[in-house]
Tab-separated table of C-alpha atoms and ligand atoms in Angstrom:
chain	number	residue	atom	x	y	z
C	21	MET	CA	0.000	0.000	0.000
C	22	THR	CA	1.311	3.423	-0.848
C	23	ALA	CA	1.019	6.770	0.883
C	24	GLN	CA	0.411	9.154	-1.976
C	25	HIS	CA	-0.630	12.108	0.137
C	26	ARG	CA	2.702	13.181	1.577
C	27	ASP	CA	4.932	12.959	-1.498
C	28	ALA	CA	5.870	16.598	-1.123
C	29	GLY	CA	7.645	15.712	2.111
C	30	VAL	CA	7.131	16.814	5.654
C	31	PRO	CA	6.704	20.552	6.064
C	32	ASP	CA	9.310	22.275	8.188
C	33	ALA	CA	7.500	22.654	11.491
C	34	SER	CA	10.093	25.036	12.911
C	35	LEU	CA	9.813	27.501	10.044
C	36	GLY	CA	10.344	31.001	11.308
C	37	LEU	CA	11.316	29.970	14.832
C	38	ASP	CA	14.794	29.600	16.251
C	39	ASP	CA	13.798	26.985	18.790
C	40	PRO	CA	11.238	24.217	18.440
C	41	PRO	CA	8.052	24.670	20.486
C	42	ALA	CA	8.589	23.729	24.104
C	43	ILE	CA	6.378	22.237	26.788
C	44	ALA	CA	6.491	24.638	29.705
C	45	GLY	CA	4.090	22.831	32.001
C	46	VAL	CA	1.993	19.685	32.325
C	47	GLY	CA	-0.751	18.375	34.566
C	48	MET	CA	-3.454	15.767	34.806
C	49	THR	CA	-6.215	14.513	37.062
C	50	GLU	CA	-5.942	11.167	38.816
C	51	PHE	CA	-7.559	8.801	36.296
C	52	ALA	CA	-10.463	6.840	37.775
C	53	SER	CA	-13.244	4.454	36.763
C	54	ALA	CA	-15.621	7.160	37.981
C	55	ASP	CA	-14.836	10.748	38.955
C	56	ASP	CA	-17.814	12.610	40.428
C	57	ARG	CA	-16.862	15.921	38.850
C	58	PRO	CA	-18.461	17.062	35.566
C	59	LEU	CA	-16.284	16.863	32.447
C	60	ILE	CA	-15.698	20.614	32.382
C	61	ASP	CA	-14.345	20.495	35.933
C	62	LEU	CA	-11.950	17.712	34.968
C	63	LEU	CA	-10.672	19.745	32.005
C	64	LEU	CA	-10.313	22.802	34.210
C	65	ALA	CA	-8.450	20.888	36.938
C	66	ALA	CA	-5.928	19.512	34.439
C	67	ALA	CA	-5.504	22.937	32.781
C	68	GLU	CA	-4.860	24.640	36.115
C	69	ARG	CA	-2.296	22.013	37.076
C	70	ALA	CA	-0.435	22.543	33.784
C	71	LEU	CA	-0.482	26.319	34.219
C	72	ASP	CA	0.716	26.001	37.829
C	73	ASP	CA	3.465	23.640	36.710
C	74	ALA	CA	4.561	26.181	34.085
C	75	GLU	CA	4.278	29.009	36.620
C	76	CYS	CA	2.178	30.818	34.044
C	77	ASP	CA	-0.945	32.840	34.654
C	78	ALA	CA	-3.937	31.818	32.532
C	79	SER	CA	-3.906	35.300	31.001
C	80	THR	CA	-0.762	34.397	29.015
C	81	VAL	CA	-2.655	31.666	27.111
C	82	ASP	CA	-3.593	32.781	23.595
C	83	SER	CA	-4.968	29.526	22.191
C	84	VAL	CA	-6.884	26.599	23.684
C	85	HIS	CA	-7.129	23.171	22.012
C	86	VAL	CA	-9.538	20.719	23.619
C	87	GLY	CA	-9.380	16.999	22.774
C	88	ASN	CA	-12.523	14.998	23.383
C	89	MET	CA	-14.164	12.137	21.525
C	90	ALA	CA	-17.787	11.957	22.492
C	91	ALA	CA	-19.077	14.397	25.112
C	92	GLU	CA	-22.339	14.583	23.158
C	93	ALA	CA	-22.882	10.851	23.631
C	94	PHE	CA	-21.361	10.316	27.080
C	95	ASN	CA	-22.369	13.579	28.741
C	96	GLU	CA	-25.038	15.102	26.463
C	97	ARG	CA	-23.075	18.266	25.986
C	98	SER	CA	-20.894	20.092	23.480
C	99	GLY	CA	-19.139	23.455	23.386
C	100	LEU	CA	-16.308	22.229	25.589
C	101	ALA	CA	-13.612	24.618	24.362
C	102	ASN	CA	-15.719	27.703	24.962
C	103	ALA	CA	-16.896	26.454	28.355
C	104	LEU	CA	-13.280	25.833	29.360
C	105	THR	CA	-12.038	29.252	28.256
C	106	GLY	CA	-15.007	30.718	30.140
C	107	SER	CA	-14.029	28.848	33.299
C	108	LEU	CA	-10.421	29.988	32.913
C	109	GLY	CA	-11.659	33.586	32.590
C	110	LEU	CA	-10.255	33.961	29.085
C	111	THR	CA	-11.765	35.976	26.271
C	112	GLY	CA	-10.276	36.980	22.952
C	113	VAL	CA	-8.280	33.777	22.489
C	114	THR	CA	-8.488	31.127	19.767
C	115	ALA	CA	-10.287	28.034	21.049
C	116	ARG	CA	-11.538	24.873	19.424
C	117	ARG	CA	-12.409	21.295	20.198
C	118	ILE	CA	-10.635	18.509	18.296
C	119	GLU	CA	-12.211	15.089	17.745
C	120	ASN	CA	-10.179	12.135	16.512
C	121	THR	CA	-11.822	9.281	18.466
C	122	SER	CA	-9.328	7.704	20.857
C	123	ALA	CA	-6.517	9.928	19.511
C	124	SER	CA	-8.406	13.176	20.184
C	125	GLY	CA	-5.893	14.048	22.903
C	126	ALA	CA	-2.794	13.801	20.739
C	127	SER	CA	-4.603	15.621	17.944
C	128	ALA	CA	-5.219	18.473	20.401
C	129	VAL	CA	-1.493	18.455	21.196
C	130	GLN	CA	-0.741	18.518	17.469
C	131	SER	CA	-3.123	21.434	17.000
C	132	ALA	CA	-1.404	23.366	19.816
C	133	PHE	CA	2.041	22.442	18.489
C	134	GLU	CA	1.162	23.628	14.979
C	135	ALA	CA	-0.304	26.869	16.336
C	136	VAL	CA	3.005	27.639	18.051
C	137	ALA	CA	5.255	26.319	15.276
C	138	GLY	CA	3.314	28.330	12.722
C	139	GLY	CA	3.664	31.531	14.703
C	140	HIS	CA	-0.053	31.841	15.456
C	141	SER	CA	0.227	31.326	19.206
C	142	THR	CA	2.915	31.878	21.854
C	143	HIS	CA	1.162	30.009	24.684
C	144	ALA	CA	-1.004	27.162	23.424
C	145	LEU	CA	-2.901	25.098	25.970
C	146	ALA	CA	-3.850	21.560	24.919
C	147	VAL	CA	-6.358	19.878	27.206
C	148	GLY	CA	-7.823	16.420	26.663
C	149	GLY	CA	-10.568	14.803	28.665
C	150	GLU	CA	-13.378	12.293	28.727
C	151	LYS	CA	-15.987	11.301	31.284
C	152	MET	CA	-17.120	7.826	30.266
C	153	SER	CA	-18.697	6.742	33.554
C	154	SER	CA	-21.893	8.668	32.752
C	155	ALA	CA	-22.854	5.922	30.294
C	156	ASP	CA	-23.577	2.292	31.181
C	157	THR	CA	-21.324	-0.370	29.663
C	158	ALA	CA	-23.748	-1.272	26.862
C	159	THR	CA	-24.083	2.368	25.821
C	160	ALA	CA	-20.325	2.933	25.996
C	161	THR	CA	-19.706	-0.189	23.891
C	162	GLU	CA	-22.205	1.066	21.306
C	163	ILE	CA	-20.679	4.571	21.197
C	164	ILE	CA	-17.205	3.164	20.654
C	165	SER	CA	-18.225	0.477	18.142
C	166	ARG	CA	-19.988	3.164	16.075
C	167	ILE	CA	-16.574	4.444	14.876
C	168	THR	CA	-16.099	1.317	12.745
C	169	HIS	CA	-16.746	1.045	8.997
C	170	ASP	CA	-20.403	0.298	8.124
C	171	ARG	CA	-19.417	-3.117	6.747
C	172	GLU	CA	-17.668	-3.845	10.059
C	173	TYR	CA	-20.485	-2.411	12.172
C	174	GLU	CA	-23.076	-4.690	10.564
C	175	GLN	CA	-20.961	-7.712	11.579
C	176	GLY	CA	-21.068	-6.601	15.221
C	177	VAL	CA	-17.345	-5.934	15.198
C	178	THR	CA	-16.011	-4.081	18.246
C	179	LEU	CA	-12.514	-2.727	18.889
C	180	PRO	CA	-11.625	-5.709	21.154
C	181	SER	CA	-12.649	-7.921	18.198
C	182	PHE	CA	-9.821	-6.442	16.142
C	183	GLY	CA	-7.500	-6.916	19.122
C	184	GLY	CA	-8.485	-10.588	19.299
C	185	LEU	CA	-7.957	-11.113	15.561
C	186	ALA	CA	-4.548	-9.411	15.652
C	187	ALA	CA	-3.444	-11.306	18.760
C	188	ALA	CA	-4.508	-14.675	17.322
C	189	ALA	CA	-2.665	-13.926	14.066
C	190	TYR	CA	0.486	-12.756	15.919
C	191	LEU	CA	0.639	-15.816	18.180
C	192	ASP	CA	0.119	-18.002	15.093
C	193	ALA	CA	2.820	-16.246	13.063
C	194	TYR	CA	5.598	-16.019	15.659
C	195	ASP	CA	6.972	-18.034	18.574
C	196	ALA	CA	5.350	-15.847	21.229
C	197	ASP	CA	2.832	-17.595	23.445
C	198	ARG	CA	-0.199	-16.509	25.432
C	199	ARG	CA	1.871	-16.043	28.600
C	200	ASP	CA	4.220	-13.638	26.788
C	201	LEU	CA	1.224	-11.516	25.833
C	202	ALA	CA	0.131	-11.456	29.478
C	203	ARG	CA	3.539	-10.069	30.463
C	204	ILE	CA	2.646	-6.762	28.775
C	205	SER	CA	-0.229	-6.156	31.191
C	206	VAL	CA	1.819	-7.444	34.135
C	207	LYS	CA	4.557	-4.926	33.302
C	208	ASN	CA	2.134	-2.042	32.771
C	209	HIS	CA	0.363	-2.752	36.060
C	210	ALA	CA	3.716	-2.845	37.876
C	211	ASN	CA	4.500	0.606	36.463
C	212	ALA	CA	1.066	1.964	37.351
C	213	ALA	CA	1.407	0.700	40.918
C	214	LYS	CA	4.006	3.464	41.385
C	215	ASN	CA	2.045	6.138	39.529
C	216	GLU	CA	-0.222	8.168	41.788
C	217	TYR	CA	-2.258	9.292	38.749
C	218	ALA	CA	-3.037	5.744	37.570
C	219	GLN	CA	-6.476	4.135	37.720
C	220	PHE	CA	-5.160	0.687	38.719
C	221	ARG	CA	-2.398	0.810	41.297
C	222	LYS	CA	-2.384	-2.932	41.793
C	223	ARG	CA	0.290	-5.385	40.691
C	224	ILE	CA	-0.942	-8.483	38.848
C	225	ASP	CA	0.774	-11.651	37.637
C	226	VAL	CA	0.530	-13.738	34.482
C	227	ASP	CA	-2.019	-16.105	36.011
C	228	ASP	CA	-4.279	-13.179	36.948
C	229	VAL	CA	-4.391	-12.273	33.247
C	230	LEU	CA	-5.009	-15.849	32.099
C	231	ASP	CA	-7.730	-16.351	34.729
C	232	SER	CA	-9.604	-13.142	33.888
C	233	PRO	CA	-12.839	-13.383	31.859
C	234	ALA	CA	-12.565	-14.013	28.106
C	235	VAL	CA	-13.302	-10.912	25.989
C	236	ALA	CA	-12.211	-11.684	22.418
C	237	SER	CA	-10.070	-14.810	22.219
C	238	PRO	CA	-7.207	-15.012	22.913
C	239	LEU	CA	-7.634	-11.659	24.713
C	240	ARG	CA	-9.026	-11.541	28.226
C	241	LEU	CA	-10.229	-8.732	30.432
C	242	TYR	CA	-6.712	-7.968	31.716
C	243	ASP	CA	-5.494	-7.542	28.136
C	244	CYS	CA	-7.928	-4.671	27.642
C	245	CYS	CA	-7.856	-1.087	28.849
C	246	PRO	CA	-10.709	0.031	31.099
C	247	THR	CA	-13.200	2.852	30.589
C	248	SER	CA	-12.133	5.901	32.556
C	249	ASP	CA	-12.790	9.450	33.643
C	250	GLY	CA	-9.962	11.960	33.514
C	251	ALA	CA	-8.239	14.890	31.884
C	252	ALA	CA	-4.683	15.966	31.080
C	253	ALA	CA	-3.123	19.216	29.860
C	254	VAL	CA	0.111	20.596	28.441
C	255	LEU	CA	1.156	24.192	27.846
C	256	ILE	CA	3.203	24.609	24.666
C	257	THR	CA	5.203	27.823	24.316
C	258	ALA	CA	7.211	29.497	21.583
C	259	GLU	CA	10.027	30.549	23.918
C	260	PRO	CA	11.696	27.820	25.943
C	261	THR	CA	11.391	28.256	29.714
C	262	PRO	CA	13.734	26.810	32.356
C	263	ASN	CA	13.135	23.073	32.704
C	264	ALA	CA	11.143	22.976	29.445
C	265	VAL	CA	11.084	19.930	27.189
C	266	SER	CA	11.241	20.504	23.421
C	267	VAL	CA	8.662	19.114	21.037
C	268	ALA	CA	10.989	17.726	18.374
C	269	ALA	CA	8.059	16.609	16.207
C	270	CYS	CA	4.326	16.001	16.263
C	271	GLU	CA	2.987	14.291	13.150
C	272	SER	CA	-0.048	12.248	12.240
C	273	ALA	CA	-1.284	9.952	9.498
C	274	THR	CA	-4.474	8.161	8.583
C	275	GLY	CA	-4.726	4.483	7.722
C	276	THR	CA	-7.582	2.627	6.107
C	277	HIS	CA	-10.988	2.992	7.762
C	278	ALA	CA	-11.882	-0.659	7.328
C	279	VAL	CA	-9.222	-2.616	9.210
C	280	ALA	CA	-9.342	-5.568	6.792
C	281	ASP	CA	-8.430	-3.268	3.889
C	282	ARG	CA	-4.828	-3.602	5.087
C	283	THR	CA	-3.014	-6.292	3.181
C	284	ASP	CA	-1.504	-7.746	6.376
C	285	PRO	CA	-3.696	-8.223	9.475
C	286	LEU	CA	-0.726	-7.305	11.675
C	287	GLU	CA	-0.118	-4.022	9.860
C	288	ILE	CA	-1.006	-0.629	11.313
C	289	GLU	CA	0.026	1.657	8.478
C	290	SER	CA	-1.073	4.858	10.240
C	291	VAL	CA	1.330	4.205	13.115
C	292	ARG	CA	4.221	3.427	10.777
C	293	LEU	CA	3.635	6.571	8.712
C	294	ALA	CA	3.110	8.879	11.697
C	295	GLY	CA	6.392	7.543	13.092
C	296	GLU	CA	8.254	8.005	9.800
C	297	TYR	CA	7.004	11.578	9.441
C	298	ALA	CA	7.951	12.357	13.044
C	299	TYR	CA	11.450	10.863	12.782
C	300	GLU	CA	12.057	12.788	9.568
C	301	SER	CA	10.813	16.039	11.059
C	302	ALA	CA	12.817	15.581	14.290
C	303	GLY	CA	16.029	14.534	12.576
C	304	PHE	CA	16.471	11.441	14.729
C	305	GLY	CA	15.082	7.930	14.566
C	306	ALA	CA	13.920	4.982	16.614
C	307	GLU	CA	17.431	4.191	17.830
C	308	ALA	CA	17.537	7.529	19.677
C	309	ILE	CA	14.418	6.850	21.748
C	310	ASP	CA	15.009	6.261	25.481
C	311	VAL	CA	11.410	5.860	26.624
C	312	ALA	CA	8.091	5.316	24.836
C	313	CYS	CA	4.388	5.664	25.582
C	314	ILE	CA	2.567	3.232	23.297
C	315	HIS	CA	-1.209	3.065	22.731
C	316	ASP	CA	-1.863	-0.297	24.439
C	317	ALA	CA	-5.674	-0.246	24.322
C	318	PHE	CA	-5.166	-4.007	23.976
C	319	SER	CA	-1.986	-5.780	25.040
C	320	ILE	CA	-1.206	-6.932	21.487
C	321	LEU	CA	-1.092	-3.324	20.269
C	322	GLU	CA	2.045	-2.662	22.297
C	323	TRP	CA	3.929	-5.207	20.161
C	324	LEU	CA	2.381	-4.205	16.831
C	325	GLU	CA	3.060	-0.500	17.361
C	326	MET	CA	6.624	-1.036	18.602
C	327	GLU	CA	7.314	-2.966	15.412
C	328	GLU	CA	5.673	-0.357	13.167
C	329	LEU	CA	7.714	2.396	14.850
C	330	GLY	CA	11.004	0.543	14.459
C	331	LEU	CA	11.374	0.175	18.233
C	332	ALA	CA	11.539	-3.599	17.707
C	333	PRO	CA	12.284	-5.708	14.621
C	334	GLU	CA	9.199	-7.145	12.905
C	335	GLY	CA	7.944	-10.203	14.755
C	336	ASP	CA	10.348	-9.610	17.630
C	337	ALA	CA	8.690	-7.179	20.053
C	338	TRP	CA	7.470	-10.103	22.173
C	339	ARG	CA	11.078	-11.035	22.918
C	340	LEU	CA	11.762	-7.594	24.342
C	341	THR	CA	8.798	-8.019	26.673
C	342	ARG	CA	9.807	-11.532	27.714
C	343	ASP	CA	13.413	-10.420	28.339
C	344	GLY	CA	12.370	-7.418	30.429
C	345	GLU	CA	13.788	-4.911	27.930
C	346	THR	CA	10.581	-2.852	28.046
C	347	ALA	CA	10.424	-2.795	31.865
C	348	LEU	CA	11.219	0.412	33.739
C	349	ASP	CA	14.842	-0.682	34.222
C	350	GLY	CA	15.198	-2.214	30.751
C	351	ALA	CA	16.955	-0.889	27.651
C	352	LEU	CA	13.750	0.620	26.235
C	353	PRO	CA	11.127	1.231	28.908
C	354	VAL	CA	7.618	1.217	27.408
C	355	ASN	CA	4.607	2.722	29.149
C	356	PRO	CA	6.390	3.745	32.364
C	357	GLY	CA	3.176	5.350	33.649
C	358	GLY	CA	1.158	2.146	33.221
C	359	GLY	CA	-0.131	2.670	29.685
C	360	LEU	CA	-3.788	2.692	28.742
C	361	LYS	CA	-4.151	-0.683	30.443
C	362	ALA	CA	-3.365	0.485	33.952
C	363	ARG	CA	-3.138	4.278	33.958
C	364	GLY	CA	-6.592	4.214	32.360
C	365	HIS	CA	-8.047	5.325	29.030
C	366	PRO	CA	-10.323	8.344	29.252
C	367	LEU	CA	-10.403	8.554	25.443
C	368	GLY	CA	-9.737	12.247	24.755
C	369	ALA	CA	-7.350	12.536	27.718
C	370	THR	CA	-5.065	9.653	26.801
C	371	GLY	CA	-2.895	11.249	24.109
C	372	VAL	CA	-2.258	14.271	26.303
C	373	SER	CA	-1.511	12.104	29.335
C	374	GLN	CA	1.145	10.242	27.326
C	375	VAL	CA	2.903	13.569	26.668
C	376	VAL	CA	2.526	14.528	30.342
C	377	GLU	CA	4.202	11.250	31.311
C	378	LEU	CA	7.067	11.770	28.870
C	379	VAL	CA	7.670	15.307	30.133
C	380	TRP	CA	7.889	14.011	33.706
C	381	GLN	CA	10.307	11.321	32.540
C	382	LEU	CA	12.510	13.682	30.539
C	383	ARG	CA	12.653	16.330	33.267
C	384	GLY	CA	13.810	13.625	35.642
C	385	ASP	CA	11.718	14.948	38.498
C	386	LEU	CA	9.871	11.727	39.340
C	387	PRO	CA	10.334	9.951	42.655
C	388	GLU	CA	12.891	7.159	43.029
C	389	GLY	CA	11.817	3.965	41.263
C	390	ARG	CA	9.202	5.713	39.119
C	391	GLY	CA	11.437	7.294	36.505
C	392	VAL	CA	13.637	6.071	33.649
C	393	ASP	CA	17.255	6.908	34.431
C	394	GLY	CA	18.864	9.472	32.141
C	395	ALA	CA	16.109	9.543	29.507
C	396	GLU	CA	16.699	12.317	26.948
C	397	ARG	CA	14.314	11.488	24.108
C	398	GLY	CA	10.792	10.137	24.304
C	399	LEU	CA	8.134	8.940	21.866
C	400	ALA	CA	4.380	8.873	22.292
C	401	VAL	CA	1.925	7.301	19.880
C	402	ASN	CA	-1.824	7.758	20.261
C	403	VAL	CA	-4.055	5.743	17.953
C	404	ALA	CA	-7.604	6.383	16.747
C	405	GLY	CA	-9.780	3.305	16.493
C	406	PHE	CA	-7.788	0.251	15.481
C	407	GLY	CA	-5.378	2.320	13.405
C	408	ASN	CA	-7.744	4.623	11.511
C	409	ASN	CA	-5.409	7.459	12.454
C	410	ALA	CA	-2.265	7.834	14.555
C	411	VAL	CA	-0.380	10.744	16.082
C	412	CYS	CA	3.305	10.431	16.951
C	413	THR	CA	4.980	12.985	19.211
C	414	LEU	CA	8.733	13.134	19.856
C	415	LEU	CA	10.074	15.033	22.844
C	416	GLU	CA	13.614	15.971	23.696
C	417	ALA	CA	15.024	17.145	27.004
C	418	ASP	CA	17.034	20.343	26.739
C	419	ALA	CA	20.711	19.559	27.009
L	10	MET	CA	-22.787	-8.673	-0.139
L	11	THR	CA	-20.791	-11.635	-1.363
L	12	GLN	CA	-19.084	-9.757	-4.147
L	13	LEU	CA	-15.889	-7.734	-4.202
L	14	LEU	CA	-14.972	-4.588	-6.087
L	15	GLU	CA	-12.129	-5.098	-8.540
L	16	CYS	CA	-10.079	-2.155	-9.764
L	17	ARG	CA	-10.301	-1.915	-13.556
L	18	GLU	CA	-6.764	-0.510	-13.681
L	19	CYS	CA	-4.689	-2.818	-11.492
L	20	GLY	CA	-6.958	-5.661	-10.425
L	21	ARG	CA	-6.703	-5.006	-6.676
L	22	ARG	CA	-9.918	-6.098	-4.990
L	23	THR	CA	-11.683	-4.781	-1.902
L	24	TYR	CA	-14.772	-5.632	0.157
L	25	TYR	CA	-15.089	-2.080	1.457
L	26	GLU	CA	-16.628	0.325	-1.024
L	27	LYS	CA	-14.581	3.442	-1.766
L	28	ARG	CA	-14.078	5.967	-4.551
L	29	ARG	CA	-10.450	5.249	-5.173
L	30	CYS	CA	-8.295	2.130	-5.412
L	31	LEU	CA	-5.885	1.825	-2.464
L	32	GLU	CA	-3.220	0.395	-4.736
L	33	CYS	CA	-3.208	2.594	-7.836
L	34	GLY	CA	-5.772	5.337	-7.266
L	35	GLY	CA	-8.013	4.103	-10.084
L	36	SER	CA	-11.683	5.008	-9.802
L	37	ALA	CA	-13.425	2.403	-11.969
L	38	PHE	CA	-14.453	-0.886	-10.400
L	39	ASP	CA	-16.220	-4.054	-11.485
L	40	ARG	CA	-18.234	-6.310	-9.175
L	41	VAL	CA	-16.789	-9.802	-9.114
L	42	ASP	CA	-17.495	-12.960	-7.146
L	43	ALA	CA	-15.281	-13.208	-4.084
L	44	GLY	CA	-14.472	-16.854	-4.703
L	45	ARG	CA	-12.537	-18.892	-2.195
L	46	GLY	CA	-10.623	-17.302	0.653
L	47	GLU	CA	-8.295	-18.460	3.401
L	48	LEU	CA	-8.759	-17.754	7.104
L	49	ARG	CA	-5.911	-15.654	8.457
L	50	SER	CA	-7.270	-15.204	11.968
L	51	VAL	CA	-10.246	-16.057	14.156
L	52	THR	CA	-11.631	-14.717	17.415
L	53	THR	CA	-14.600	-15.479	19.608
L	54	VAL	CA	-16.015	-12.271	21.036
L	55	HIS	CA	-17.774	-12.698	24.370
L	56	VAL	CA	-18.858	-9.108	24.958
L	57	THR	CA	-20.939	-7.887	22.023
L	58	PRO	CA	-23.090	-4.814	21.374
L	59	GLU	CA	-26.852	-5.009	21.726
L	60	GLY	CA	-28.497	-6.768	18.790
L	61	VAL	CA	-25.419	-8.855	17.982
L	62	ARG	CA	-25.156	-12.581	18.732
L	63	GLU	CA	-23.154	-13.500	21.817
L	64	PRO	CA	-20.661	-14.996	21.579
L	65	ASN	CA	-19.842	-13.629	18.142
L	66	ARG	CA	-17.268	-15.699	16.310
L	67	LEU	CA	-15.415	-13.608	13.728
L	68	GLY	CA	-12.936	-14.465	11.029
L	69	LEU	CA	-10.453	-12.481	9.005
L	70	ALA	CA	-10.155	-14.052	5.577
L	71	ALA	CA	-7.879	-13.241	2.641
L	72	PHE	CA	-9.506	-13.482	-0.787
L	73	PRO	CA	-7.817	-13.415	-4.201
L	74	GLY	CA	-6.821	-9.958	-5.425
L	75	GLY	CA	-5.698	-8.654	-2.033
L	76	ALA	CA	-9.171	-8.354	-0.515
L	77	ASN	CA	-9.374	-9.136	3.203
L	78	VAL	CA	-12.731	-9.423	4.945
L	79	VAL	CA	-13.708	-9.473	8.622
L	80	ALA	CA	-17.071	-11.185	9.055
L	81	GLN	CA	-19.084	-13.464	11.275
L	82	LEU	CA	-17.734	-16.985	11.044
L	83	ASP	CA	-19.264	-20.451	11.195
L	84	GLU	CA	-18.257	-22.843	13.971
L	85	GLY	CA	-15.446	-25.339	13.638
L	86	LEU	CA	-13.120	-23.294	11.429
L	87	SER	CA	-9.558	-22.288	12.226
L	88	ILE	CA	-6.595	-20.401	10.740
L	89	GLY	CA	-5.633	-21.789	7.331
L	90	ASP	CA	-9.086	-23.190	6.482
L	91	ALA	CA	-10.757	-22.377	3.156
L	92	VAL	CA	-13.866	-20.203	3.390
L	93	ARG	CA	-16.361	-18.386	1.195
L	94	LEU	CA	-18.838	-15.558	1.719
L	95	GLN	CA	-22.459	-16.663	2.067
L	96	GLY	CA	-25.125	-13.944	1.931
L	97	GLY	CA	-28.569	-13.623	3.501
L	98	HIS	CA	-27.685	-13.848	7.191
L	99	ASP	CA	-29.269	-11.713	9.920
L	100	LEU	CA	-26.173	-10.065	11.338
L	101	ARG	CA	-27.338	-7.353	13.683
L	102	VAL	CA	-30.647	-6.045	15.001
L	103	THR	CA	-30.795	-2.261	15.257
L	104	ASP	CA	-33.519	0.303	16.027
L	105	ASP	CA	-33.882	0.753	12.272
L	106	GLY	CA	-34.347	-2.936	11.542
L	107	THR	CA	-32.177	-5.983	10.964
L	108	LEU	CA	-28.905	-5.638	9.086
L	109	ARG	CA	-28.516	-8.554	6.707
L	110	GLY	CA	-25.326	-9.597	5.014
L	111	ALA	CA	-22.641	-12.190	4.442
L	112	ARG	CA	-20.954	-14.623	6.785
L	113	LEU	CA	-17.797	-16.630	6.279
L	114	VAL	CA	-18.634	-20.313	5.898
L	115	ALA	CA	-16.679	-23.470	5.121
L	116	VAL	CA	-16.019	-24.404	1.511
L	117	GLU	CA	-17.706	-27.778	0.989
T	29	LIG	ZN1	-6.022	-0.182	-8.703
């Protein structure tokens, strides 16, 4: 399959600026299966934490980019960006809401990044959030399955269905076994146990995964991310501030809408392309990455995305997991905050929370045993649907 | 639908209607019989949306011409088995009526 749409090459994101856009402050709410506060309050809490972290007054913000998938369906409301600017006491700024299903958060970050890189904004606030607990499980399942292609929808296909198909094909194609797959969730839970913002702060073992209820064979409940309430925010600025982390690149790409339109069932073209564009724009590649936040909505996705991004050779990511290379003290720590599986997955918040996590890692200000030692470059990938769209962000600590 | 769309330019086939061929960008298609496919993956889904059978066994099958299909699957089939698309099944009950379409079944 060919990508005809970017033949002209990646535009120079830093055009007109001496320094790449920087992240001056980050913040998030503690992710939870249910947070009593309304969605707007969650967004506001995350935004205020990011502004406090940046030591910036809200009045400096000149653009607001809100990531959210489905407030209309979950919360029966819209107009989030304007409600948030109202709550912050801002008028006269640019504000918009960005929807890209489960990658709405990273798309909001991309929107803020592009506003700063393009010279349209000096202080761009990206805030992502979702409050899923307002809907019962059946309604939430229906809302999420509605993002599929009509030909998939009529078959009753859900996102975990694609996870099950990919996992079965991967285990059939390579030497990985079901216990190796379980080690992804075990590792992500161990990381979340140390993360005070994570939804599940409980360690689990391989047998816990294998004994959990079947969802979409071979995947079980502990292979799948939960539904969550939460919000996360980052403040992106044109001028670097002390302790800022640079945004080396933020790029995105679509894949096919129908998952089966990909020639290989283990292929996620959108992730590969978003990664290629980001590496090209940043001027460094997979080998330079010290820590990664991967969109593990289902355990199998951690392997597939690592392989698409060049973080593991094709068909080999499972070995890195089995050998502990992706653990917090391994050569390439993946999902140090617990990933979607254990930090939680409040859809529109997730992509922003990945960037929050990377900033904490790269600033090196996490407590003992929570951080990756000496990390200088980080990668986040946030995926819409089962690869309909992907956003890849590369961050670099200032030397 | 048990037919595929075949690109008049390059022959690439697809189950999922679109204006433009993913391979060559061609915009003219012919409807052709899907023929015989091979199962590339299977899953049994235990948590399904309202109006969908539970459990819902699904297969991903590769058909000639590069067309892959994800569809409800008959029992007793596994990776590597030969399958075909069989139309006329009630797939999903919605507020607007029953969605009917093709399932993947064994090739006799
Ligand atoms: Zn063609």
